[in-house]
Short mmCIF file of C-alpha atoms in Angstrom, two decimals:
data_model
loop_
_atom_site.label_atom_id
_atom_site.label_comp_id
_atom_site.label_asym_id
_atom_site.label_seq_id
_atom_site.Cartn_x
_atom_site.Cartn_y
_atom_site.Cartn_z
CA MET A 130 -264.02 -41.29 56.00
CA ALA A 131 -263.26 -40.51 59.72
CA LEU A 132 -266.33 -39.44 61.36
CA GLY A 133 -265.03 -40.02 65.42
CA ILE A 134 -264.35 -43.83 64.59
CA ASP A 135 -261.56 -44.66 66.54
CA LEU A 136 -259.15 -44.78 64.41
CA GLY A 137 -256.48 -44.41 67.20
CA SER A 138 -254.96 -42.32 68.73
CA ALA A 139 -252.31 -40.14 70.28
CA ARG A 140 -250.72 -42.46 72.74
CA ALA A 141 -247.30 -42.80 75.22
CA PRO A 142 -245.24 -45.71 73.24
CA CYS A 143 -245.38 -49.02 75.07
CA ASP A 144 -243.75 -47.99 78.26
CA LEU A 145 -241.02 -51.11 78.67
CA ALA A 146 -240.43 -49.98 82.42
CA ALA A 147 -244.12 -50.10 83.04
CA ARG A 148 -244.42 -53.26 81.76
CA SER A 149 -243.01 -56.37 83.73
CA ALA A 150 -241.27 -59.54 81.01
CA VAL A 151 -244.79 -61.78 80.27
CA ARG A 152 -244.30 -65.43 80.34
CA LEU A 153 -246.44 -67.05 77.44
CA LEU A 154 -249.69 -68.56 79.32
CA PRO A 155 -251.22 -71.83 78.94
CA ALA A 156 -254.53 -70.49 77.62
CA ALA A 157 -256.19 -72.72 79.85
CA VAL A 158 -255.59 -70.45 82.77
CA VAL A 159 -256.01 -67.20 80.22
CA VAL A 160 -259.52 -68.24 79.99
CA ALA A 161 -260.26 -68.92 83.95
CA ALA A 162 -259.45 -65.28 84.49
CA ALA A 163 -260.79 -63.47 82.12
CA ALA A 164 -264.49 -65.03 83.30
CA PRO A 165 -266.89 -61.85 83.97
CA GLN A 166 -266.88 -61.86 88.06
CA VAL A 167 -270.61 -61.87 88.56
CA PRO A 168 -272.59 -61.15 91.84
CA SER A 169 -275.32 -63.28 91.23
CA ALA A 170 -277.69 -60.77 92.91
CA VAL A 171 -276.33 -57.19 92.28
CA SER A 172 -276.90 -54.23 88.76
CA LEU A 173 -273.71 -54.72 87.40
CA VAL A 174 -275.26 -51.58 85.06
CA VAL A 175 -273.42 -49.05 86.71
CA ASN A 176 -274.86 -45.07 85.67
CA VAL A 177 -277.14 -44.79 82.87
CA ARG A 178 -277.75 -42.01 80.07
CA PRO A 179 -279.97 -41.03 77.50
CA ALA A 180 -278.74 -41.01 74.21
CA GLY A 181 -282.68 -39.23 72.48
CA PRO A 182 -285.56 -40.16 73.49
CA ARG A 183 -285.63 -43.52 72.52
CA ALA A 184 -282.19 -44.82 74.01
CA LEU A 185 -280.28 -45.43 76.76
CA LEU A 186 -276.20 -45.87 77.31
CA ALA A 187 -276.01 -48.54 80.31
CA GLU A 188 -272.43 -47.87 81.90
CA LEU A 189 -270.43 -51.23 82.53
CA ALA A 190 -267.35 -51.35 85.43
CA SER A 191 -265.64 -53.88 83.26
CA LEU A 192 -266.11 -55.06 79.61
CA GLY A 193 -266.10 -58.36 81.12
CA ASP A 194 -269.90 -56.82 82.91
CA VAL A 195 -270.64 -55.61 79.27
CA GLN A 196 -270.17 -59.53 77.85
CA ALA A 197 -272.75 -60.35 80.91
CA LEU A 198 -274.94 -58.07 80.23
CA TYR A 199 -275.16 -58.32 76.82
CA ASP A 200 -276.08 -62.71 76.92
CA GLU A 201 -278.62 -61.24 79.95
CA ALA A 202 -280.27 -58.97 76.94
CA ARG A 203 -280.12 -61.76 74.45
CA ARG A 204 -281.29 -63.82 76.61
CA ARG A 205 -284.66 -61.95 77.27
CA GLN A 206 -284.89 -60.98 73.24
CA GLU A 207 -285.02 -64.62 72.17
CA ALA A 208 -287.00 -65.58 75.93
CA GLY A 209 -289.25 -62.82 73.96
CA LEU A 210 -288.85 -60.55 76.72
CA LEU A 211 -287.42 -57.11 75.01
CA PRO A 212 -289.71 -56.02 72.53
CA GLY A 213 -288.45 -57.48 69.05
CA GLY A 214 -287.24 -54.30 67.89
CA VAL A 215 -284.48 -52.95 70.21
CA GLU A 216 -281.70 -53.49 68.81
CA VAL A 217 -278.78 -54.32 71.55
CA VAL A 218 -275.39 -52.66 70.50
CA PRO A 219 -272.41 -53.77 73.38
CA ALA A 220 -269.06 -51.71 72.59
CA ALA A 221 -266.36 -51.65 75.60
CA ARG A 222 -267.83 -50.75 78.84
CA THR A 223 -271.27 -49.86 77.63
CA VAL A 224 -274.47 -51.50 76.17
CA LEU A 225 -276.86 -49.47 74.34
CA PHE A 226 -280.99 -50.06 73.95
CA ASP A 227 -281.74 -48.45 71.08
CA GLY A 228 -286.14 -48.72 69.67
CA LEU A 229 -287.19 -48.42 73.23
CA ASP A 230 -291.00 -46.80 73.76
CA ASP A 231 -290.55 -45.97 77.60
CA VAL A 232 -287.40 -44.91 78.45
CA ALA A 233 -287.80 -44.30 81.96
CA ALA A 234 -289.07 -47.45 82.69
CA PHE A 235 -286.82 -49.48 80.72
CA ALA A 236 -284.37 -47.78 82.32
CA ALA A 237 -285.83 -49.45 85.81
CA GLN A 238 -286.10 -52.87 84.98
CA LEU A 239 -282.34 -52.55 83.49
CA ARG A 240 -281.12 -51.55 87.04
CA ALA A 241 -283.39 -54.71 88.62
CA TRP A 242 -281.72 -57.33 85.87
CA ALA A 243 -279.19 -59.69 87.66
CA PRO A 244 -277.54 -61.26 84.89
CA ARG A 245 -276.11 -64.76 85.88
CA PRO A 246 -272.45 -65.73 85.11
CA SER A 247 -272.18 -67.91 82.79
CA ALA A 248 -268.81 -70.09 82.27
CA ARG A 249 -268.76 -70.73 78.55
CA ARG A 250 -270.79 -67.97 75.94
CA ALA A 251 -273.28 -68.90 73.15
CA GLY A 252 -271.59 -67.84 71.11
CA SER A 253 -269.81 -70.21 68.30
CA ARG A 254 -266.14 -71.31 67.27
CA ALA A 255 -264.43 -70.33 64.95
CA GLU A 256 -260.55 -71.32 63.40
CA ILE A 257 -258.00 -68.57 61.92
CA PRO A 258 -255.32 -69.05 60.01
CA VAL A 259 -253.10 -65.85 60.57
CA VAL A 260 -249.46 -65.47 59.56
CA TYR A 261 -247.20 -63.66 61.70
CA ASP A 262 -245.52 -61.30 59.61
CA GLY A 263 -247.15 -57.85 60.64
CA GLU A 264 -245.82 -54.20 60.59
CA ASP A 265 -245.93 -53.94 64.15
CA LEU A 266 -244.02 -57.32 64.58
CA ALA A 267 -240.86 -56.14 66.93
CA PHE A 268 -242.77 -53.04 68.62
CA VAL A 269 -245.35 -55.77 70.06
CA ALA A 270 -242.56 -57.92 71.25
CA ASP A 271 -240.69 -55.65 72.99
CA CYS A 272 -243.74 -54.50 74.76
CA TRP A 273 -244.54 -58.34 75.65
CA GLY A 274 -240.68 -58.89 76.35
CA VAL A 275 -240.42 -62.40 73.84
CA ARG A 276 -238.42 -62.69 70.64
CA THR A 277 -240.01 -61.58 67.86
CA ASP A 278 -240.84 -64.91 67.05
CA GLU A 279 -242.12 -65.96 69.50
CA VAL A 280 -245.33 -63.35 69.24
CA GLY A 281 -247.74 -65.73 66.88
CA ASP A 282 -246.39 -68.54 69.14
CA ALA A 283 -247.32 -66.07 72.83
CA HIS A 284 -250.75 -64.99 70.63
CA THR A 285 -252.24 -69.12 69.63
CA SER A 286 -251.47 -69.52 72.85
CA LEU A 287 -255.00 -67.43 73.87
CA LEU A 288 -258.49 -68.21 73.61
CA HIS A 289 -260.36 -64.82 72.48
CA GLU A 290 -263.53 -63.37 72.36
CA VAL A 291 -265.72 -61.56 70.91
CA ALA A 292 -266.86 -58.71 73.12
CA PHE A 293 -268.59 -56.46 70.31
CA ILE A 294 -268.25 -55.47 67.05
CA GLY A 295 -267.66 -51.85 65.94
CA PHE A 296 -265.09 -49.35 64.22
CA SER A 297 -266.39 -50.75 60.48
CA PRO A 298 -268.92 -53.16 59.63
CA GLY A 299 -268.09 -56.59 61.08
CA PHE A 300 -264.36 -55.88 62.71
CA ALA A 301 -264.33 -57.00 65.95
CA TYR A 302 -263.16 -56.37 68.75
CA LEU A 303 -261.74 -59.37 70.04
CA THR A 304 -260.30 -60.05 74.13
CA GLY A 305 -258.62 -62.10 75.88
CA LEU A 306 -255.40 -60.62 76.04
CA PRO A 307 -253.90 -60.25 79.41
CA ASP A 308 -253.99 -57.16 81.12
CA ALA A 309 -249.63 -56.63 80.86
CA TRP A 310 -249.85 -57.82 77.10
CA ARG A 311 -251.93 -54.57 76.21
CA VAL A 312 -251.05 -52.87 73.45
CA PRO A 313 -251.06 -48.94 72.72
CA ARG A 314 -252.14 -47.85 69.56
CA LEU A 315 -250.25 -46.14 66.72
CA GLU A 316 -250.06 -42.02 67.30
CA ARG A 317 -250.64 -41.59 64.10
CA PRO A 318 -252.94 -43.74 62.24
CA ARG A 319 -251.78 -45.82 58.64
CA PRO A 320 -254.55 -44.45 55.39
CA ALA A 321 -254.37 -47.10 54.41
CA VAL A 322 -254.33 -50.68 56.01
CA PRO A 323 -255.07 -54.01 53.81
CA ALA A 324 -258.21 -56.38 54.84
CA GLY A 325 -257.18 -59.29 56.37
CA ALA A 326 -254.70 -57.41 58.45
CA VAL A 327 -254.44 -58.22 62.23
CA GLY A 328 -253.21 -55.78 64.44
CA LEU A 329 -253.92 -55.54 68.41
CA ALA A 330 -254.50 -52.41 70.46
CA ASP A 331 -255.14 -51.37 74.23
CA GLU A 332 -256.81 -54.72 75.53
CA PHE A 333 -258.05 -56.73 71.58
CA THR A 334 -257.34 -58.29 69.01
CA GLY A 335 -258.56 -57.00 65.50
CA ILE A 336 -259.29 -58.11 61.79
CA TYR A 337 -259.61 -55.27 59.48
CA PRO A 338 -262.78 -56.84 57.00
CA ARG A 339 -261.23 -54.35 53.95
CA ARG A 340 -258.48 -51.84 53.74
CA SER A 341 -259.76 -48.49 55.53
CA PRO A 342 -257.20 -46.25 57.81
CA GLY A 343 -256.41 -48.25 60.96
CA GLY A 344 -254.09 -47.47 64.39
CA TRP A 345 -254.22 -50.08 65.61
CA ARG A 346 -250.51 -52.75 65.43
CA LEU A 347 -250.00 -55.34 62.85
CA ILE A 348 -249.27 -58.43 63.81
CA GLY A 349 -250.06 -60.48 60.88
CA ARG A 350 -252.62 -61.01 58.48
CA CYS A 351 -254.89 -64.12 57.33
CA GLU A 352 -257.43 -64.65 54.76
CA VAL A 353 -260.37 -65.11 55.72
CA ALA A 354 -263.33 -62.64 54.64
CA MET A 355 -264.26 -61.37 57.58
CA TRP A 356 -267.02 -59.38 56.25
CA ASP A 357 -268.88 -60.64 52.79
CA PRO A 358 -271.56 -58.72 51.45
CA ALA A 359 -273.43 -61.95 49.81
CA ARG A 360 -272.99 -63.58 53.26
CA VAL A 361 -275.97 -64.53 56.04
CA PRO A 362 -274.85 -62.93 58.01
CA PRO A 363 -272.30 -60.94 56.20
CA SER A 364 -270.36 -60.77 59.57
CA LEU A 365 -268.61 -64.14 60.04
CA LEU A 366 -268.18 -63.22 63.77
CA SER A 367 -270.77 -61.99 66.05
CA PRO A 368 -270.33 -61.37 69.82
CA GLY A 369 -269.67 -63.73 71.99
CA ASP A 370 -268.12 -66.14 70.01
CA VAL A 371 -265.10 -67.62 70.64
CA VAL A 372 -261.82 -67.42 68.32
CA ARG A 373 -258.74 -69.36 68.51
CA PHE A 374 -255.87 -68.28 66.31
CA VAL A 375 -253.57 -71.01 64.00
CA ALA A 376 -250.10 -69.32 63.03
CA VAL A 377 -249.74 -70.66 59.36
CA ARG A 378 -245.99 -70.45 58.21
CA ARG A 379 -245.14 -68.38 55.28
CA MET B 282 -297.56 -57.91 36.21
CA ARG B 283 -293.72 -57.97 36.63
CA GLY B 284 -291.67 -55.82 34.97
CA SER B 285 -288.40 -54.05 35.06
CA LEU B 286 -287.14 -50.50 35.20
CA LEU B 287 -283.90 -48.78 32.96
CA VAL B 288 -282.06 -46.62 34.20
CA VAL B 289 -281.30 -43.85 31.64
CA ARG B 290 -279.21 -41.61 33.63
CA SER B 291 -278.37 -41.80 36.93
CA GLY B 292 -278.08 -38.90 38.52
CA ALA B 293 -275.68 -37.95 41.06
CA LEU B 294 -276.29 -40.55 43.19
CA THR B 295 -279.08 -42.20 43.53
CA THR B 296 -280.02 -45.57 45.63
CA VAL B 297 -282.59 -47.95 46.08
CA GLN B 298 -284.50 -47.70 49.68
CA ASP B 299 -286.49 -48.52 52.10
CA GLU B 300 -287.14 -48.54 55.58
CA GLY B 301 -283.23 -49.85 56.33
CA ARG B 302 -282.21 -52.93 58.01
CA ARG B 303 -283.04 -53.22 62.32
CA GLY B 304 -281.29 -55.53 64.27
CA VAL B 305 -278.15 -55.83 62.90
CA ALA B 306 -276.21 -52.89 64.77
CA HIS B 307 -274.35 -55.58 66.90
CA LEU B 308 -272.70 -56.57 63.29
CA GLY B 309 -271.39 -53.30 62.79
CA VAL B 310 -274.36 -53.26 60.18
CA PRO B 311 -276.10 -48.99 60.07
CA ARG B 312 -279.66 -48.73 59.41
CA ALA B 313 -279.20 -47.45 56.20
CA GLY B 314 -283.23 -46.61 54.63
CA ALA B 315 -284.48 -43.72 53.39
CA LEU B 316 -282.97 -40.71 54.78
CA ASP B 317 -286.52 -38.79 54.41
CA LEU B 318 -288.96 -41.93 56.31
CA PRO B 319 -291.82 -39.66 55.30
CA ALA B 320 -291.34 -38.47 51.87
CA MET B 321 -290.25 -42.67 51.27
CA ARG B 322 -294.17 -43.65 52.43
CA LEU B 323 -296.20 -40.58 51.11
CA ALA B 324 -294.29 -41.73 47.45
CA ASN B 325 -295.08 -45.76 48.02
CA ARG B 326 -298.64 -44.69 49.61
CA LEU B 327 -299.76 -42.69 46.41
CA VAL B 328 -298.88 -45.84 44.60
CA GLY B 329 -300.64 -47.76 46.33
CA ASN B 330 -297.75 -50.14 47.81
CA GLU B 331 -296.98 -50.78 50.73
CA LEU B 332 -295.81 -48.49 52.87
CA GLY B 333 -291.90 -50.21 53.06
CA ALA B 334 -292.04 -51.15 49.49
CA ALA B 335 -288.16 -50.02 47.99
CA VAL B 336 -288.31 -46.63 45.52
CA LEU B 337 -285.46 -44.57 44.61
CA GLU B 338 -283.71 -41.84 45.98
CA THR B 339 -282.13 -39.40 44.19
CA THR B 340 -279.69 -36.47 45.32
CA LEU B 341 -279.62 -33.19 43.79
CA ASP B 342 -280.80 -33.98 40.06
CA GLY B 343 -282.71 -36.63 39.44
CA VAL B 344 -282.42 -39.56 37.44
CA ASP B 345 -284.26 -40.42 34.28
CA LEU B 346 -285.82 -44.31 33.81
CA VAL B 347 -287.90 -46.27 31.00
CA LEU B 348 -290.80 -49.08 32.98
CA ASP B 349 -290.81 -51.68 30.32
CA ALA B 350 -294.77 -52.59 31.92
CA ASP B 351 -297.29 -49.59 32.24
CA ARG B 352 -296.72 -48.54 35.86
CA HIS B 353 -298.12 -45.62 38.28
CA VAL B 354 -295.81 -43.42 39.48
CA ALA B 355 -294.67 -40.95 41.93
CA VAL B 356 -291.90 -38.27 43.17
CA THR B 357 -292.46 -36.70 46.59
CA GLY B 358 -289.39 -35.49 48.55
CA ALA B 359 -287.31 -32.79 46.81
CA PRO B 360 -289.67 -30.87 44.37
CA ALA B 361 -288.24 -31.25 41.40
CA PRO B 362 -289.95 -31.37 37.57
CA VAL B 363 -291.44 -34.78 36.56
CA THR B 364 -291.78 -35.55 32.95
CA VAL B 365 -293.37 -38.94 30.62
CA ALA B 366 -292.99 -39.13 27.45
CA ALA B 367 -291.19 -35.31 27.76
CA ARG B 368 -295.12 -34.51 29.04
CA PRO B 369 -295.18 -32.34 32.72
CA VAL B 370 -297.39 -33.87 34.86
CA ALA B 371 -297.91 -33.66 38.57
CA PHE B 372 -294.91 -33.55 41.36
CA GLY B 373 -296.58 -35.88 44.80
CA LEU B 374 -299.39 -37.45 42.73
CA ALA B 375 -299.55 -41.25 41.49
CA VAL B 376 -299.41 -40.41 37.69
CA LEU B 377 -299.48 -43.47 34.82
CA ALA B 378 -296.35 -44.01 32.86
CA ARG B 379 -296.94 -46.39 30.17
CA ALA B 380 -294.11 -49.06 28.83
CA GLY B 381 -291.57 -47.51 27.14
CA GLU B 382 -292.57 -43.97 27.61
CA LEU B 383 -288.82 -41.69 29.48
CA VAL B 384 -289.95 -40.77 32.93
CA GLU B 385 -287.25 -38.28 33.71
CA VAL B 386 -287.27 -36.56 37.09
CA GLY B 387 -284.74 -33.13 37.20
CA ARG B 388 -282.87 -31.40 39.19
CA ALA B 389 -284.84 -30.41 42.94
CA ASP B 390 -286.19 -26.99 42.50
CA ALA B 391 -285.27 -26.89 47.15
CA GLY B 392 -283.84 -29.93 48.94
CA VAL B 393 -281.83 -32.54 48.12
CA ARG B 394 -283.69 -36.28 48.14
CA SER B 395 -286.40 -36.93 45.08
CA TYR B 396 -288.17 -40.27 45.75
CA VAL B 397 -289.84 -41.67 43.36
CA ALA B 398 -291.82 -45.22 44.32
CA VAL B 399 -292.40 -47.30 40.98
CA SER B 400 -296.10 -49.51 41.42
CA GLY B 401 -295.48 -53.12 42.52
CA GLY B 402 -291.80 -51.27 44.50
CA ILE B 403 -288.59 -52.28 43.42
CA ASP B 404 -288.15 -56.13 43.57
CA VAL B 405 -284.27 -56.51 44.38
CA PRO B 406 -283.72 -59.02 46.48
CA ALA B 407 -283.55 -58.07 50.32
CA VAL B 408 -279.81 -58.80 52.64
CA LEU B 409 -280.62 -58.37 55.48
CA GLY B 410 -284.26 -58.26 56.28
CA SER B 411 -284.05 -55.00 53.45
CA ARG B 412 -283.16 -53.76 49.72
CA SER B 413 -281.52 -50.28 50.73
CA THR B 414 -278.12 -49.60 49.73
CA ASP B 415 -275.77 -48.79 53.06
CA ILE B 416 -272.87 -47.16 51.27
CA LEU B 417 -270.78 -47.46 54.48
CA ALA B 418 -271.43 -51.03 54.60
CA GLY B 419 -271.34 -51.83 51.26
CA LEU B 420 -274.71 -54.15 51.46
CA GLY B 421 -277.89 -53.84 49.73
CA PRO B 422 -278.26 -53.26 45.23
CA GLU B 423 -274.69 -50.64 44.39
CA PRO B 424 -275.51 -47.13 43.07
CA LEU B 425 -277.82 -47.05 40.01
CA ARG B 426 -275.74 -46.29 36.86
CA ARG B 427 -276.54 -45.72 33.28
CA GLY B 428 -277.51 -49.19 31.27
CA ALA B 429 -278.73 -50.32 34.73
CA SER B 430 -282.38 -52.88 35.00
CA LEU B 431 -283.82 -52.91 38.33
CA PRO B 432 -286.43 -55.38 39.09
CA LEU B 433 -290.10 -54.38 40.12
CA GLY B 434 -292.35 -56.25 41.67
CA ASP B 435 -296.08 -56.78 41.29
CA THR B 436 -298.37 -54.85 41.15
CA VAL B 437 -300.37 -55.23 44.91
CA GLY B 438 -302.68 -52.77 45.96
CA ARG B 439 -304.70 -50.06 43.96
CA VAL B 440 -303.74 -46.68 42.54
CA PRO B 441 -306.21 -44.01 45.05
CA ALA B 442 -308.00 -40.78 43.77
CA VAL B 443 -305.85 -38.61 44.88
CA ASP B 444 -306.27 -35.07 43.34
CA PHE B 445 -303.79 -32.90 45.68
CA VAL B 446 -301.89 -34.14 48.36
CA PRO B 447 -299.95 -30.64 50.27
CA TYR B 448 -296.51 -30.72 50.89
CA SER B 449 -293.60 -28.11 52.18
CA ALA B 450 -290.97 -26.69 50.70
CA PRO B 451 -288.20 -28.01 52.81
CA PRO B 452 -286.98 -24.99 54.87
CA ALA B 453 -284.71 -21.95 54.20
CA VAL B 454 -283.46 -22.53 58.28
CA LEU B 455 -283.93 -25.78 59.92
CA HIS B 456 -284.90 -26.42 63.27
CA LEU B 457 -284.03 -29.57 65.42
CA ARG B 458 -284.75 -30.10 69.16
CA CYS B 459 -282.45 -31.94 70.15
CA VAL B 460 -282.67 -34.38 73.79
CA LEU B 461 -279.48 -33.48 74.95
CA GLY B 462 -277.01 -36.84 76.85
CA PRO B 463 -275.06 -39.28 76.32
CA ARG B 464 -272.21 -36.88 76.62
CA ASP B 465 -273.03 -34.10 77.15
CA ASP B 466 -271.13 -33.84 80.03
CA GLU B 467 -267.65 -34.23 77.67
CA LEU B 468 -268.07 -30.63 76.44
CA THR B 469 -267.18 -27.24 78.77
CA ALA B 470 -269.78 -25.50 79.65
CA ALA B 471 -269.55 -22.28 77.51
CA SER B 472 -269.36 -25.03 74.48
CA LEU B 473 -273.48 -26.17 75.74
CA GLU B 474 -274.36 -23.22 75.71
CA LEU B 475 -273.02 -22.29 71.89
CA LEU B 476 -274.54 -25.86 70.51
CA ALA B 477 -277.75 -24.01 72.10
CA VAL B 478 -277.41 -20.42 70.85
CA ALA B 479 -274.50 -20.17 67.19
CA SER B 480 -275.46 -20.54 64.24
CA TRP B 481 -274.18 -23.60 62.20
CA THR B 482 -273.84 -24.14 58.37
CA VAL B 483 -274.07 -27.08 56.76
CA SER B 484 -270.68 -28.59 55.15
CA PRO B 485 -270.72 -29.75 51.06
CA ASP B 486 -268.77 -32.69 52.90
CA SER B 487 -271.88 -34.00 54.18
CA ASN B 488 -273.13 -37.30 52.78
CA ARG B 489 -276.13 -40.04 53.58
CA ILE B 490 -273.12 -41.00 56.52
CA GLY B 491 -273.90 -37.68 58.66
CA LEU B 492 -274.47 -33.75 58.28
CA ARG B 493 -271.19 -32.09 59.17
CA LEU B 494 -272.00 -28.74 60.97
CA GLU B 495 -269.85 -25.62 60.24
CA GLY B 496 -269.91 -22.74 63.40
CA PRO B 497 -267.88 -22.26 66.38
CA LYS B 498 -265.49 -24.72 67.64
CA LEU B 499 -267.28 -26.81 70.11
CA GLU B 500 -264.38 -27.45 73.56
CA ARG B 501 -263.78 -30.98 75.43
CA ALA B 502 -264.58 -30.52 79.02
CA ARG B 503 -261.36 -33.14 78.96
CA TRP B 504 -259.17 -35.05 76.81
CA GLN B 505 -259.21 -38.47 79.05
CA GLU B 506 -260.43 -40.07 75.80
CA LEU B 507 -263.54 -42.38 75.36
CA ALA B 508 -264.08 -46.20 75.03
CA SER B 509 -266.52 -46.43 71.46
CA GLU B 510 -269.37 -46.68 72.19
CA GLY B 511 -272.95 -47.68 70.02
CA VAL B 512 -274.51 -44.70 68.50
CA VAL B 513 -278.07 -43.85 67.33
CA ASP B 514 -279.81 -42.15 65.05
CA GLY B 515 -279.82 -38.40 64.99
CA SER B 516 -276.50 -38.91 67.33
CA ILE B 517 -274.88 -34.88 67.52
CA GLN B 518 -270.91 -36.06 67.93
CA VAL B 519 -268.41 -33.44 68.49
CA PRO B 520 -264.90 -35.27 67.08
CA PRO B 521 -261.58 -33.49 68.04
CA ASP B 522 -262.08 -30.29 64.97
CA GLY B 523 -264.66 -29.59 67.26
CA GLN B 524 -266.95 -29.31 64.74
CA PRO B 525 -270.32 -31.95 64.91
CA VAL B 526 -271.40 -34.39 63.33
CA LEU B 527 -275.29 -35.53 63.18
CA PHE B 528 -275.20 -38.64 62.08
CA LEU B 529 -277.73 -39.99 59.57
CA ALA B 530 -279.06 -43.72 58.51
CA ASP B 531 -275.59 -44.56 56.90
CA HIS B 532 -273.69 -43.79 60.84
CA PRO B 533 -270.73 -46.65 61.55
CA THR B 534 -272.57 -48.11 64.76
CA THR B 535 -270.21 -47.10 67.23
CA GLY B 536 -267.73 -44.14 67.38
CA GLY B 537 -265.33 -43.32 69.95
CA TYR B 538 -265.93 -39.28 69.75
CA PRO B 539 -268.67 -38.52 72.18
CA VAL B 540 -272.20 -37.40 71.34
CA VAL B 541 -273.47 -34.47 72.85
CA ALA B 542 -276.71 -34.38 72.04
CA VAL B 543 -279.80 -36.54 69.85
CA VAL B 544 -282.08 -35.18 66.97
CA PRO B 545 -284.98 -36.85 67.44
CA GLU B 546 -287.69 -38.13 64.80
CA PRO B 547 -289.37 -36.34 63.16
CA ASP B 548 -286.83 -34.09 63.39
CA ILE B 549 -284.05 -35.88 61.88
CA TRP B 550 -286.03 -36.71 58.30
CA ILE B 551 -286.18 -32.71 57.45
CA CYS B 552 -282.24 -33.15 57.52
CA ALA B 553 -282.24 -35.25 54.40
CA GLN B 554 -283.04 -31.76 52.40
CA ALA B 555 -281.12 -29.34 53.78
CA ARG B 556 -278.57 -28.79 51.45
CA PRO B 557 -274.71 -26.84 51.55
CA GLY B 558 -274.96 -23.55 53.25
CA THR B 559 -278.62 -24.09 55.15
CA THR B 560 -278.29 -23.43 58.24
CA VAL B 561 -279.50 -24.81 61.25
CA HIS B 562 -280.39 -23.86 64.64
CA LEU B 563 -280.08 -26.44 67.24
CA HIS B 564 -282.72 -26.36 70.38
CA PRO B 565 -281.70 -28.57 72.86
CA GLU B 566 -283.72 -29.75 75.70
CA THR B 567 -282.85 -32.44 79.17
CA ALA B 568 -283.90 -35.77 78.87
CA ARG B 569 -286.24 -36.79 81.54
CA SER B 570 -284.24 -37.97 84.52
CA LEU B 571 -283.27 -41.61 84.34
CA ALA B 572 -282.39 -41.92 88.08
CA GLY B 573 -284.23 -44.88 89.83
#
C-alpha cells in the first residue's frame, strides 16, 4: 500500500561530472565531520507548523539539528519535563510533537529550548553483518568513483547513526555517508525488495525490515531481523543508535 | 472467573482492538486501536469493563461466537442485528450470553464497524502496551479466523443497570472539520479552495490505514520533493494523483507527501463508519497562530 510513504521518486541518474571521485575516509574523520554543529544558546527551530489542534511540526535546518532537538526532547521526557503522552517523532528535517494540550504554548516553549551539543548520542551500538552483493553495487561504485568490490570496504569504514525510523515499522534511516557519497533513488521503485536488503538513498543507508516495494539502491543484504513483533521493542534499532556494518564474504 | 471465546464465523475482517499504542511512533509503530473509540468505550462501559478493555471490531458483516462461560455481551458502533441462541436481543445494551450459546452479530444496517465487548475483556497478551491488531506493523493478534479461541479476562466491574442508550445511526453525508497545515502551502490556492468546496466520495480502497477520497484532482503549487516527516492521526495527505487520503489508526508514522490539513478528534471517529460511496464535505479552519 503506497500511502505517500517515500517509495522513491524520479531523480536524475548519478551525475558523475558533479561528483569527484571520493576517497575512503577513516571512520573517525567522518564521525567528526558529522557531529552536529549546535550553537549553545540559540533555538534550533527554524519554523513551526501546525499539525491539527494537538500537534506541531518543528522544522530544522539540518539533520544534525533534528538529532540535537530530538535528543533534547528525550532528555526532557526522561526528566519529566514533557508530558508523558507526548509522541516525539524525528524525521529528516522535522521533529513532530503530537498529543499537546496547548500547541501555541508549547511552540513558544520550544523556541526557548537551547539544546546542548553532545559529542556522542545516548543510543546503543549494533554491528550488522552484510553480504555486499546488491543489484545496484555497480551504480553505487560509479557514483563513488570506486571499484565494485570496494563499495563494501567503503561502506564498512563508516560509523552510522540512526537518525529516525520511518517508511515502515523498524525501517531505520542511518546517517554516516559523507555528502559526496549521496546516491539518488531509483527512478522507478522496485515492486518488491526482500527483507534484509541493504540500500542507499540520498544521505541515508536503510535495511528493509520486511519485503516491500522500494526505491533505494541496493548494495547488499543481511540476515538480522530488523523488525520482530515477538521482541520488545520489535524494532532492532532506535533513533540515536550507532551502527557499524561488517562485511561478510560469501 | 476466566474463560474463552470461540470464533464460529470470523466475518470479513474482525480484529481485537483497544485504545491503541502510545509513545512508540518513533519506532515506526502506528497507534492502531479502535477506529470508533467512543463506540468501543461505550461497549466496555455497558458490560462493566474498564473503558480501554480489548473488544472485537467487525467490518460490515459482523461476527459469530460462542463463550465457554456465562458473560455479558454488548454490541455498539455500526448498528446490526444481534441474536443470542437465535433470540433477537437489543443492540447497544448488555445482554447475558450463557456458556455455549451462539452469539451472532449480523451485517451492519448502516456504518461499517461494530464493537463487541465481552465482560472481562479479550485477554490476549499486550504488545507494546496494547492488545490491538495492527495490520500495517503486524503487531497484536492475527485477524480472527474461524475456529480461533481468544482468552477472556476476569470479570471486574458490575454490569450497570441500563435500559436505553441513545445512539445515532452513522450520517449519510460526513461533515468533517479540519485544521489547515502543516503543508497547506504545497497546494495551489485554487486547490486549497477545492478542498473546502468539493464533494468528496469515500473510495472502496479505504481501510484501517486510511479513507481514500475521490473528487477533483488537487494540484501542487510546486514540485519540490518533501523529505519524509511525521504524520498524525486524521492527516489529509495529497499523493501525486491529487486524491486525498485521510489517515486513520493504522497509518504509517511518517510520509513523504504533503499533509494539507488534519481532521481532529472527535470528527475522526465518524470516519470509522463511512461506507464506500459516502459523500464527505471538508470544512477547513485556520490553525491558531503559532508565531511567538
